[in-house]
């Protein structure tokens, strides 16, 4: 595998990169902080990734830099065959309601700019006959819920885009893998009360890499969230109006 990973300096993305590193894969990192990128690249080399693990700066809030980042990945990997997007933003609903700038950033990062990055990556993959595009959405996009009005809306839109992309380009060799984590203990969820089925970045990473290997279009991680969301999707509006989750 020759994979470009955007957002693998910590959290779930880093765990995915580490699973791939142990297999000796060729990896290229995109992220916004040069020092974190250098540290992560070294960590992945020590874990077994084919050296050198190269990297380039790329900010999810600056889509004008996406082409250059992917071009650098293509050059370093002789054409990547897998593109993994785990960079993303989260903030509590109350903060997003009172801070329009943060709200705009979150909606841009998790929806419009995520799609822009996917478009740039999938065009490169399709130009050489296909490959895998693996993107982290969320169970938050499955139903309109009181604590995640904006984050959930962005992830719902992202999931729907990825579903349609799969329908549009599967026959041409594009494998779209949409990962829908439930609550995972990472910096993103620091300070939040974990629900009963909270998962770890490592277990989500293993499920993600399995899905990439199989070309599974949608993966809930941990897997129990598939059943949980099936139940949540069937709840009537009167219940959802009162639900605090
Ligand atoms: N944790 C959960 O419970 C959960 C649940 C459902 C879905 N997800 C989704 O899973 C993905 C990974 O989440 P996580 O929990 O691993 O989050 P995390 O620990 O906060 O890590 C987020 C990653 O995104 C990068 N990032 C953030 N803003 C960026 C920007 N403007 N430009 C470039 N990179 C940026 C961070 O880089 P820096 O190190 O530079 O900040 C970091 O590598 C996200 O899409 C998230 O929405 C998470």
PDB file of C-alpha atoms and ligand atoms in Angstrom:
ATOM      1  CA  UNK A   1       0.000   0.000   0.000  1.00  0.00           C
ATOM      2  CA  UNK A   2       1.154   3.562  -0.730  1.00  0.00           C
ATOM      3  CA  UNK A   3      -0.969   5.732   1.548  1.00  0.00           C
ATOM      4  CA  UNK A   4      -1.286   9.460   2.095  1.00  0.00           C
ATOM      5  CA  UNK A   5      -2.764  10.277   5.514  1.00  0.00           C
ATOM      6  CA  UNK A   6      -4.200  13.713   6.392  1.00  0.00           C
ATOM      7  CA  UNK A   7      -4.596  14.145  10.170  1.00  0.00           C
ATOM      8  CA  UNK A   8      -2.421  11.337  11.522  1.00  0.00           C
ATOM      9  CA  UNK A   9      -0.415  13.357  14.062  1.00  0.00           C
ATOM     10  CA  UNK A  10      -2.666  12.211  16.909  1.00  0.00           C
ATOM     11  CA  UNK A  11      -5.908  10.437  17.800  1.00  0.00           C
ATOM     12  CA  UNK A  12      -7.540   7.896  15.498  1.00  0.00           C
ATOM     13  CA  UNK A  13      -5.487   8.929  12.452  1.00  0.00           C
ATOM     14  CA  UNK A  14      -2.234   8.270  14.294  1.00  0.00           C
ATOM     15  CA  UNK A  15      -3.524   4.856  15.396  1.00  0.00           C
ATOM     16  CA  UNK A  16      -4.396   3.988  11.771  1.00  0.00           C
ATOM     17  CA  UNK A  17      -0.941   5.101  10.612  1.00  0.00           C
ATOM     18  CA  UNK A  18       0.666   2.930  13.282  1.00  0.00           C
ATOM     19  CA  UNK A  19      -1.276  -0.176  12.190  1.00  0.00           C
ATOM     20  CA  UNK A  20      -0.090   0.440   8.617  1.00  0.00           C
ATOM     21  CA  UNK A  21       3.475   1.140   9.770  1.00  0.00           C
ATOM     22  CA  UNK A  22       3.744  -2.240  11.511  1.00  0.00           C
ATOM     23  CA  UNK A  23       2.879  -3.853   8.149  1.00  0.00           C
ATOM     24  CA  UNK A  24       5.774  -2.010   6.530  1.00  0.00           C
ATOM     25  CA  UNK A  25       3.575   0.120   4.275  1.00  0.00           C
ATOM     26  CA  UNK A  26       4.787   3.236   2.437  1.00  0.00           C
ATOM     27  CA  UNK A  27       3.246   6.296   4.096  1.00  0.00           C
ATOM     28  CA  UNK A  28       3.120  10.053   3.498  1.00  0.00           C
ATOM     29  CA  UNK A  29       1.749  12.479   6.091  1.00  0.00           C
ATOM     30  CA  UNK A  30      -0.174  15.732   5.655  1.00  0.00           C
ATOM     31  CA  UNK A  31      -0.802  18.009   8.627  1.00  0.00           C
ATOM     32  CA  UNK A  32      -0.634  21.589   9.770  1.00  0.00           C
ATOM     33  CA  UNK A  33       2.250  21.466  12.234  1.00  0.00           C
ATOM     34  CA  UNK A  34       5.732  20.744  10.912  1.00  0.00           C
ATOM     35  CA  UNK A  35       7.147  19.582  14.265  1.00  0.00           C
ATOM     36  CA  UNK A  36       4.283  17.135  14.907  1.00  0.00           C
ATOM     37  CA  UNK A  37       4.689  15.834  11.360  1.00  0.00           C
ATOM     38  CA  UNK A  38       8.431  15.249  11.819  1.00  0.00           C
ATOM     39  CA  UNK A  39       7.839  13.515  15.180  1.00  0.00           C
ATOM     40  CA  UNK A  40       5.055  11.330  13.724  1.00  0.00           C
ATOM     41  CA  UNK A  41       7.125  10.379  10.663  1.00  0.00           C
ATOM     42  CA  UNK A  42      10.020   9.261  12.874  1.00  0.00           C
ATOM     43  CA  UNK A  43       7.620   7.307  15.139  1.00  0.00           C
ATOM     44  CA  UNK A  44       6.164   5.489  12.111  1.00  0.00           C
ATOM     45  CA  UNK A  45       9.606   4.645  10.730  1.00  0.00           C
ATOM     46  CA  UNK A  46      10.573   3.153  14.105  1.00  0.00           C
ATOM     47  CA  UNK A  47       7.406   1.047  14.044  1.00  0.00           C
ATOM     48  CA  UNK A  48       8.274  -0.444  10.645  1.00  0.00           C
ATOM     49  CA  UNK A  49       6.933   1.858   7.931  1.00  0.00           C
ATOM     50  CA  UNK A  50       9.082   1.877   4.816  1.00  0.00           C
ATOM     51  CA  UNK A  51      11.591   4.709   5.327  1.00  0.00           C
ATOM     52  CA  UNK A  52      11.639   7.533   4.719  1.00  0.00           C
ATOM     53  CA  UNK A  53       8.143   8.559   5.845  1.00  0.00           C
ATOM     54  CA  UNK A  54       7.925  11.962   4.175  1.00  0.00           C
ATOM     55  CA  UNK A  55       5.436  14.719   4.968  1.00  0.00           C
ATOM     56  CA  UNK A  56       4.127  18.112   3.894  1.00  0.00           C
ATOM     57  CA  UNK A  57       2.263  20.911   5.619  1.00  0.00           C
ATOM     58  CA  UNK A  58      -1.427  21.117   4.803  1.00  0.00           C
ATOM     59  CA  UNK A  59      -4.205  22.915   6.705  1.00  0.00           C
ATOM     60  CA  UNK A  60      -7.789  21.693   6.431  1.00  0.00           C
ATOM     61  CA  UNK A  61      -8.877  25.331   6.739  1.00  0.00           C
ATOM     62  CA  UNK A  62      -6.827  26.295   3.655  1.00  0.00           C
ATOM     63  CA  UNK A  63      -8.072  24.299   0.646  1.00  0.00           C
ATOM     64  CA  UNK A  64      -5.754  26.242  -1.690  1.00  0.00           C
ATOM     65  CA  UNK A  65      -2.920  24.108  -0.288  1.00  0.00           C
ATOM     66  CA  UNK A  66      -4.537  20.713  -0.992  1.00  0.00           C
ATOM     67  CA  UNK A  67      -3.190  20.279  -4.539  1.00  0.00           C
ATOM     68  CA  UNK A  68       0.411  20.955  -3.485  1.00  0.00           C
ATOM     69  CA  UNK A  69       0.114  18.536  -0.539  1.00  0.00           C
ATOM     70  CA  UNK A  70      -1.230  15.723  -2.709  1.00  0.00           C
ATOM     71  CA  UNK A  71       1.329  16.456  -5.421  1.00  0.00           C
ATOM     72  CA  UNK A  72       4.106  16.061  -2.827  1.00  0.00           C
ATOM     73  CA  UNK A  73       2.532  12.767  -1.701  1.00  0.00           C
ATOM     74  CA  UNK A  74       2.336  11.532  -5.290  1.00  0.00           C
ATOM     75  CA  UNK A  75       5.989  12.352  -5.902  1.00  0.00           C
ATOM     76  CA  UNK A  76       7.204  10.717  -2.681  1.00  0.00           C
ATOM     77  CA  UNK A  77       5.094   7.553  -3.119  1.00  0.00           C
ATOM     78  CA  UNK A  78       5.323   7.196  -6.910  1.00  0.00           C
ATOM     79  CA  UNK A  79       1.544   7.710  -6.978  1.00  0.00           C
ATOM     80  CA  UNK A  80      -0.464   6.953  -3.825  1.00  0.00           C
ATOM     81  CA  UNK A  81      -3.100   4.196  -4.070  1.00  0.00           C
ATOM     82  CA  UNK A  82      -4.825   5.015  -0.761  1.00  0.00           C
ATOM     83  CA  UNK A  83      -5.906   8.388   0.664  1.00  0.00           C
ATOM     84  CA  UNK A  84      -7.058   8.603   4.278  1.00  0.00           C
ATOM     85  CA  UNK A  85      -8.699  11.711   5.747  1.00  0.00           C
ATOM     86  CA  UNK A  86      -8.960  11.775   9.544  1.00  0.00           C
ATOM     87  CA  UNK A  87      -8.332  15.488  10.150  1.00  0.00           C
ATOM     88  CA  UNK A  88     -11.421  17.104  11.599  1.00  0.00           C
ATOM     89  CA  UNK A  89     -12.754  19.631  14.089  1.00  0.00           C
ATOM     90  CA  UNK A  90     -15.135  19.255  17.010  1.00  0.00           C
ATOM     91  CA  UNK A  91     -16.427  21.750  19.572  1.00  0.00           C
ATOM     92  CA  UNK A  92     -19.295  21.628  22.063  1.00  0.00           C
ATOM     93  CA  UNK A  93     -22.659  22.828  20.794  1.00  0.00           C
ATOM     94  CA  UNK A  94     -22.845  25.788  23.229  1.00  0.00           C
ATOM     95  CA  UNK A  95     -19.479  27.156  22.068  1.00  0.00           C
ATOM     96  CA  UNK A  96     -20.485  26.781  18.436  1.00  0.00           C
ATOM     97  CA  UNK A  97     -23.745  28.648  19.038  1.00  0.00           C
ATOM     98  CA  UNK A  98     -21.954  31.598  20.637  1.00  0.00           C
ATOM     99  CA  UNK A  99     -18.856  31.738  18.400  1.00  0.00           C
ATOM    100  CA  UNK A 100     -19.763  32.276  14.716  1.00  0.00           C
ATOM    101  CA  UNK A 101     -16.139  32.138  13.605  1.00  0.00           C
ATOM    102  CA  UNK A 102     -15.537  28.760  15.214  1.00  0.00           C
ATOM    103  CA  UNK A 103     -18.854  27.567  13.742  1.00  0.00           C
ATOM    104  CA  UNK A 104     -17.811  28.644  10.247  1.00  0.00           C
ATOM    105  CA  UNK A 105     -14.443  26.913  10.682  1.00  0.00           C
ATOM    106  CA  UNK A 106     -16.032  23.673  11.839  1.00  0.00           C
ATOM    107  CA  UNK A 107     -18.590  23.605   9.031  1.00  0.00           C
ATOM    108  CA  UNK A 108     -15.850  24.374   6.500  1.00  0.00           C
ATOM    109  CA  UNK A 109     -13.356  21.844   7.876  1.00  0.00           C
ATOM    110  CA  UNK A 110     -15.758  18.943   8.412  1.00  0.00           C
ATOM    111  CA  UNK A 111     -17.907  19.477   5.316  1.00  0.00           C
ATOM    112  CA  UNK A 112     -16.847  21.756   2.442  1.00  0.00           C
ATOM    113  CA  UNK A 113     -13.067  21.481   2.796  1.00  0.00           C
ATOM    114  CA  UNK A 114     -13.174  17.753   3.556  1.00  0.00           C
ATOM    115  CA  UNK A 115     -15.066  17.320   0.290  1.00  0.00           C
ATOM    116  CA  UNK A 116     -12.544  19.525  -1.544  1.00  0.00           C
ATOM    117  CA  UNK A 117      -9.682  17.334  -0.304  1.00  0.00           C
ATOM    118  CA  UNK A 118     -11.564  14.168  -1.296  1.00  0.00           C
ATOM    119  CA  UNK A 119     -12.230  15.595  -4.755  1.00  0.00           C
ATOM    120  CA  UNK A 120      -8.543  16.376  -5.264  1.00  0.00           C
ATOM    121  CA  UNK A 121      -7.525  12.907  -4.020  1.00  0.00           C
ATOM    122  CA  UNK A 122     -10.133  10.957  -5.974  1.00  0.00           C
ATOM    123  CA  UNK A 123      -9.256  12.748  -9.228  1.00  0.00           C
ATOM    124  CA  UNK A 124      -5.649  11.593  -8.819  1.00  0.00           C
ATOM    125  CA  UNK A 125      -6.726   8.034  -7.946  1.00  0.00           C
ATOM    126  CA  UNK A 126      -9.136   7.764 -10.880  1.00  0.00           C
ATOM    127  CA  UNK A 127      -6.527   9.127 -13.299  1.00  0.00           C
ATOM    128  CA  UNK A 128      -4.499   5.964 -12.643  1.00  0.00           C
ATOM    129  CA  UNK A 129      -7.369   3.483 -12.608  1.00  0.00           C
ATOM    130  CA  UNK A 130      -8.668   3.758  -9.046  1.00  0.00           C
ATOM    131  CA  UNK A 131      -7.678   3.191  -5.444  1.00  0.00           C
ATOM    132  CA  UNK A 132      -9.089   3.706  -1.964  1.00  0.00           C
ATOM    133  CA  UNK A 133     -10.460   6.869  -0.397  1.00  0.00           C
ATOM    134  CA  UNK A 134     -11.054   6.350   3.332  1.00  0.00           C
ATOM    135  CA  UNK A 135     -12.732   9.184   5.235  1.00  0.00           C
ATOM    136  CA  UNK A 136     -13.774   9.668   8.847  1.00  0.00           C
ATOM    137  CA  UNK A 137     -17.363  10.800   9.162  1.00  0.00           C
ATOM    138  CA  UNK A 138     -19.293  10.097  12.395  1.00  0.00           C
ATOM    139  CA  UNK A 139     -22.393   8.492  13.854  1.00  0.00           C
ATOM    140  CA  UNK A 140     -23.244  12.123  14.736  1.00  0.00           C
ATOM    141  CA  UNK A 141     -24.416  12.490  11.132  1.00  0.00           C
ATOM    142  CA  UNK A 142     -26.989   9.693  11.364  1.00  0.00           C
ATOM    143  CA  UNK A 143     -29.745  11.647  13.115  1.00  0.00           C
ATOM    144  CA  UNK A 144     -30.331  15.295  14.110  1.00  0.00           C
ATOM    145  CA  UNK A 145     -29.374  15.373  17.797  1.00  0.00           C
ATOM    146  CA  UNK A 146     -29.497  18.223  20.324  1.00  0.00           C
ATOM    147  CA  UNK A 147     -25.817  18.194  21.463  1.00  0.00           C
ATOM    148  CA  UNK A 148     -24.315  18.051  17.939  1.00  0.00           C
ATOM    149  CA  UNK A 149     -26.440  20.302  15.731  1.00  0.00           C
ATOM    150  CA  UNK A 150     -23.578  21.730  13.596  1.00  0.00           C
ATOM    151  CA  UNK A 151     -21.008  18.921  13.857  1.00  0.00           C
ATOM    152  CA  UNK A 152     -23.771  16.402  13.068  1.00  0.00           C
ATOM    153  CA  UNK A 153     -24.967  18.450  10.091  1.00  0.00           C
ATOM    154  CA  UNK A 154     -21.431  18.634   8.655  1.00  0.00           C
ATOM    155  CA  UNK A 155     -20.835  14.905   9.105  1.00  0.00           C
ATOM    156  CA  UNK A 156     -24.271  14.038   7.675  1.00  0.00           C
ATOM    157  CA  UNK A 157     -23.436  16.007   4.540  1.00  0.00           C
ATOM    158  CA  UNK A 158     -20.001  14.414   4.344  1.00  0.00           C
ATOM    159  CA  UNK A 159     -21.461  10.883   4.691  1.00  0.00           C
ATOM    160  CA  UNK A 160     -24.003  11.554   1.965  1.00  0.00           C
ATOM    161  CA  UNK A 161     -21.293  12.915  -0.367  1.00  0.00           C
ATOM    162  CA  UNK A 162     -19.170   9.794   0.228  1.00  0.00           C
ATOM    163  CA  UNK A 163     -22.134   7.498  -0.402  1.00  0.00           C
ATOM    164  CA  UNK A 164     -22.849   9.222  -3.717  1.00  0.00           C
ATOM    165  CA  UNK A 165     -19.155   9.175  -4.673  1.00  0.00           C
ATOM    166  CA  UNK A 166     -19.162   5.406  -4.167  1.00  0.00           C
ATOM    167  CA  UNK A 167     -22.216   5.084  -6.418  1.00  0.00           C
ATOM    168  CA  UNK A 168     -20.684   7.334  -9.075  1.00  0.00           C
ATOM    169  CA  UNK A 169     -17.169   5.904  -9.314  1.00  0.00           C
ATOM    170  CA  UNK A 170     -17.207   2.320  -7.969  1.00  0.00           C
ATOM    171  CA  UNK A 171     -17.296   0.871 -11.488  1.00  0.00           C
ATOM    172  CA  UNK A 172     -14.210   2.924 -12.392  1.00  0.00           C
ATOM    173  CA  UNK A 173     -12.188   1.402  -9.557  1.00  0.00           C
ATOM    174  CA  UNK A 174     -12.683   3.904  -6.713  1.00  0.00           C
ATOM    175  CA  UNK A 175     -13.218   2.224  -3.323  1.00  0.00           C
ATOM    176  CA  UNK A 176     -14.814   4.683  -0.904  1.00  0.00           C
ATOM    177  CA  UNK A 177     -14.605   3.650   2.757  1.00  0.00           C
ATOM    178  CA  UNK A 178     -16.700   5.772   5.122  1.00  0.00           C
ATOM    179  CA  UNK A 179     -15.767   5.286   8.772  1.00  0.00           C
ATOM    180  CA  UNK A 180     -18.458   6.190  11.293  1.00  0.00           C
ATOM    181  CA  UNK A 181     -16.936   6.118  14.764  1.00  0.00           C
ATOM    182  CA  UNK A 182     -19.107   6.396  17.834  1.00  0.00           C
ATOM    183  CA  UNK A 183     -17.587   8.019  20.910  1.00  0.00           C
ATOM    184  CA  UNK A 184     -13.815   7.405  20.921  1.00  0.00           C
ATOM    185  CA  UNK A 185     -11.470   8.481  23.718  1.00  0.00           C
ATOM    186  CA  UNK A 186      -9.094  10.984  22.054  1.00  0.00           C
ATOM    187  CA  UNK A 187      -8.114  14.654  22.512  1.00  0.00           C
ATOM    188  CA  UNK A 188     -11.289  15.484  20.574  1.00  0.00           C
ATOM    189  CA  UNK A 189     -13.525  14.075  23.319  1.00  0.00           C
ATOM    190  CA  UNK A 190     -11.371  15.195  26.292  1.00  0.00           C
ATOM    191  CA  UNK A 191     -13.583  16.445  29.102  1.00  0.00           C
ATOM    192  CA  UNK A 192     -16.778  14.863  27.715  1.00  0.00           C
ATOM    193  CA  UNK A 193     -18.607  12.184  29.709  1.00  0.00           C
ATOM    194  CA  UNK A 194     -17.983   8.862  27.846  1.00  0.00           C
ATOM    195  CA  UNK A 195     -21.192   6.968  26.944  1.00  0.00           C
ATOM    196  CA  UNK A 196     -21.477   3.197  27.634  1.00  0.00           C
ATOM    197  CA  UNK A 197     -19.989   2.084  24.292  1.00  0.00           C
ATOM    198  CA  UNK A 198     -16.953   4.394  24.194  1.00  0.00           C
ATOM    199  CA  UNK A 199     -14.107   2.953  22.115  1.00  0.00           C
ATOM    200  CA  UNK A 200     -10.353   3.393  21.820  1.00  0.00           C
ATOM    201  CA  UNK A 201      -8.419   4.855  18.903  1.00  0.00           C
ATOM    202  CA  UNK A 202      -6.569   1.534  18.531  1.00  0.00           C
ATOM    203  CA  UNK A 203      -9.722  -0.563  18.119  1.00  0.00           C
ATOM    204  CA  UNK A 204     -11.188   1.929  15.626  1.00  0.00           C
ATOM    205  CA  UNK A 205      -7.891   1.858  13.706  1.00  0.00           C
ATOM    206  CA  UNK A 206      -7.953  -1.929  13.411  1.00  0.00           C
ATOM    207  CA  UNK A 207     -11.554  -1.867  12.148  1.00  0.00           C
ATOM    208  CA  UNK A 208     -10.625   0.882   9.676  1.00  0.00           C
ATOM    209  CA  UNK A 209      -7.662  -0.970   8.196  1.00  0.00           C
ATOM    210  CA  UNK A 210      -9.759  -4.156   7.932  1.00  0.00           C
ATOM    211  CA  UNK A 211     -12.397  -2.174   6.030  1.00  0.00           C
ATOM    212  CA  UNK A 212      -9.743  -0.699   3.702  1.00  0.00           C
ATOM    213  CA  UNK A 213      -8.349  -4.186   3.019  1.00  0.00           C
ATOM    214  CA  UNK A 214     -11.833  -5.539   2.232  1.00  0.00           C
ATOM    215  CA  UNK A 215     -13.055  -2.426   0.410  1.00  0.00           C
ATOM    216  CA  UNK A 216     -16.054  -2.232   2.779  1.00  0.00           C
ATOM    217  CA  UNK A 217     -18.059   0.907   1.964  1.00  0.00           C
ATOM    218  CA  UNK A 218     -19.201   1.740   5.519  1.00  0.00           C
ATOM    219  CA  UNK A 219     -17.758   0.772   8.869  1.00  0.00           C
ATOM    220  CA  UNK A 220     -19.161   1.598  12.302  1.00  0.00           C
ATOM    221  CA  UNK A 221     -16.453   1.527  14.959  1.00  0.00           C
ATOM    222  CA  UNK A 222     -16.658   0.122  17.551  1.00  0.00           C
ATOM    223  CA  UNK A 223     -19.065  -2.226  15.734  1.00  0.00           C
ATOM    224  CA  UNK A 224     -21.772  -2.011  18.412  1.00  0.00           C
ATOM    225  CA  UNK A 225     -22.603   1.494  17.113  1.00  0.00           C
ATOM    226  CA  UNK A 226     -24.209  -0.040  14.020  1.00  0.00           C
ATOM    227  CA  UNK A 227     -26.939  -1.527  16.231  1.00  0.00           C
ATOM    228  CA  UNK A 228     -27.117   1.562  18.441  1.00  0.00           C
ATOM    229  CA  UNK A 229     -27.659   3.835  15.432  1.00  0.00           C
ATOM    230  CA  UNK A 230     -30.224   1.458  13.947  1.00  0.00           C
ATOM    231  CA  UNK A 231     -32.220   1.951  17.134  1.00  0.00           C
ATOM    232  CA  UNK A 232     -31.601   5.726  17.247  1.00  0.00           C
ATOM    233  CA  UNK A 233     -32.707   6.121  13.601  1.00  0.00           C
ATOM    234  CA  UNK A 234     -36.053   4.555  14.464  1.00  0.00           C
ATOM    235  CA  UNK A 235     -36.828   6.836  17.442  1.00  0.00           C
ATOM    236  CA  UNK A 236     -39.769   9.191  16.881  1.00  0.00           C
ATOM    237  CA  UNK A 237     -39.227  12.971  16.780  1.00  0.00           C
ATOM    238  CA  UNK A 238     -41.091  13.387  20.077  1.00  0.00           C
ATOM    239  CA  UNK A 239     -38.418  11.248  21.781  1.00  0.00           C
ATOM    240  CA  UNK A 240     -35.508  12.946  19.966  1.00  0.00           C
ATOM    241  CA  UNK A 241     -36.752  16.388  21.128  1.00  0.00           C
ATOM    242  CA  UNK A 242     -36.297  15.291  24.738  1.00  0.00           C
ATOM    243  CA  UNK A 243     -33.186  13.126  24.300  1.00  0.00           C
ATOM    244  CA  UNK A 244     -30.006  14.592  25.789  1.00  0.00           C
ATOM    245  CA  UNK A 245     -27.539  12.305  23.975  1.00  0.00           C
TER     246      UNK A 245
HETATM  247  N1  LIG B   1     -13.133  10.946  18.830  1.00  0.00           N
HETATM  248  C1  LIG B   1     -14.395  10.668  18.564  1.00  0.00           C
HETATM  249  O1  LIG B   1     -15.198  10.349  19.458  1.00  0.00           O
HETATM  250  C2  LIG B   1     -14.898  10.702  17.135  1.00  0.00           C
HETATM  251  C3  LIG B   1     -16.204  10.241  16.909  1.00  0.00           C
HETATM  252  C4  LIG B   1     -16.705  10.286  15.609  1.00  0.00           C
HETATM  253  C5  LIG B   1     -15.935  10.745  14.575  1.00  0.00           C
HETATM  254  N2  LIG B   1     -14.671  11.195  14.824  1.00  0.00           N
HETATM  255  C6  LIG B   1     -13.917  11.710  13.674  1.00  0.00           C
HETATM  256  O2  LIG B   1     -12.707  10.984  13.530  1.00  0.00           O
HETATM  257  C7  LIG B   1     -11.683  11.835  13.020  1.00  0.00           C
HETATM  258  C8  LIG B   1     -10.474  11.802  13.956  1.00  0.00           C
HETATM  259  O3  LIG B   1     -10.891  12.233  15.256  1.00  0.00           O
HETATM  260  P1  LIG B   1      -9.923  12.153  16.529  1.00  0.00           P
HETATM  261  O4  LIG B   1     -10.770  11.827  17.696  1.00  0.00           O
HETATM  262  O5  LIG B   1      -8.744  11.339  16.222  1.00  0.00           O
HETATM  263  O6  LIG B   1      -9.503  13.701  16.646  1.00  0.00           O
HETATM  264  P2  LIG B   1      -8.202  14.380  17.282  1.00  0.00           P
HETATM  265  O7  LIG B   1      -7.545  13.505  18.275  1.00  0.00           O
HETATM  266  O8  LIG B   1      -8.652  15.745  17.705  1.00  0.00           O
HETATM  267  O9  LIG B   1      -7.222  14.499  16.003  1.00  0.00           O
HETATM  268  C9  LIG B   1      -7.625  15.318  14.955  1.00  0.00           C
HETATM  269  C10 LIG B   1      -6.561  15.352  13.895  1.00  0.00           C
HETATM  270  O10 LIG B   1      -6.977  16.334  12.939  1.00  0.00           O
HETATM  271  C11 LIG B   1      -5.933  17.268  12.760  1.00  0.00           C
HETATM  272  N3  LIG B   1      -6.457  18.599  12.457  1.00  0.00           N
HETATM  273  C12 LIG B   1      -7.372  19.308  13.140  1.00  0.00           C
HETATM  274  N4  LIG B   1      -7.579  20.490  12.537  1.00  0.00           N
HETATM  275  C13 LIG B   1      -6.767  20.514  11.450  1.00  0.00           C
HETATM  276  C14 LIG B   1      -6.530  21.461  10.433  1.00  0.00           C
HETATM  277  N5  LIG B   1      -7.143  22.647  10.404  1.00  0.00           N
HETATM  278  N6  LIG B   1      -5.634  21.149   9.465  1.00  0.00           N
HETATM  279  C15 LIG B   1      -4.972  19.972   9.491  1.00  0.00           C
HETATM  280  N7  LIG B   1      -5.157  19.030  10.421  1.00  0.00           N
HETATM  281  C16 LIG B   1      -6.053  19.309  11.400  1.00  0.00           C
HETATM  282  C17 LIG B   1      -5.163  17.276  14.073  1.00  0.00           C
HETATM  283  O11 LIG B   1      -3.872  17.793  13.853  1.00  0.00           O
HETATM  284  P3  LIG B   1      -3.085  18.688  14.976  1.00  0.00           P
HETATM  285  O12 LIG B   1      -2.288  17.690  15.763  1.00  0.00           O
HETATM  286  O13 LIG B   1      -2.275  19.617  14.158  1.00  0.00           O
HETATM  287  O14 LIG B   1      -4.117  19.385  15.796  1.00  0.00           O
HETATM  288  C18 LIG B   1      -5.186  15.789  14.417  1.00  0.00           C
HETATM  289  O15 LIG B   1      -4.170  15.109  13.734  1.00  0.00           O
HETATM  290  C19 LIG B   1     -12.319  13.229  12.897  1.00  0.00           C
HETATM  291  O16 LIG B   1     -12.815  13.405  11.591  1.00  0.00           O
HETATM  292  C20 LIG B   1     -13.501  13.162  13.854  1.00  0.00           C
HETATM  293  O17 LIG B   1     -14.532  14.060  13.512  1.00  0.00           O
HETATM  294  C21 LIG B   1     -14.128  11.178  16.082  1.00  0.00           C
END
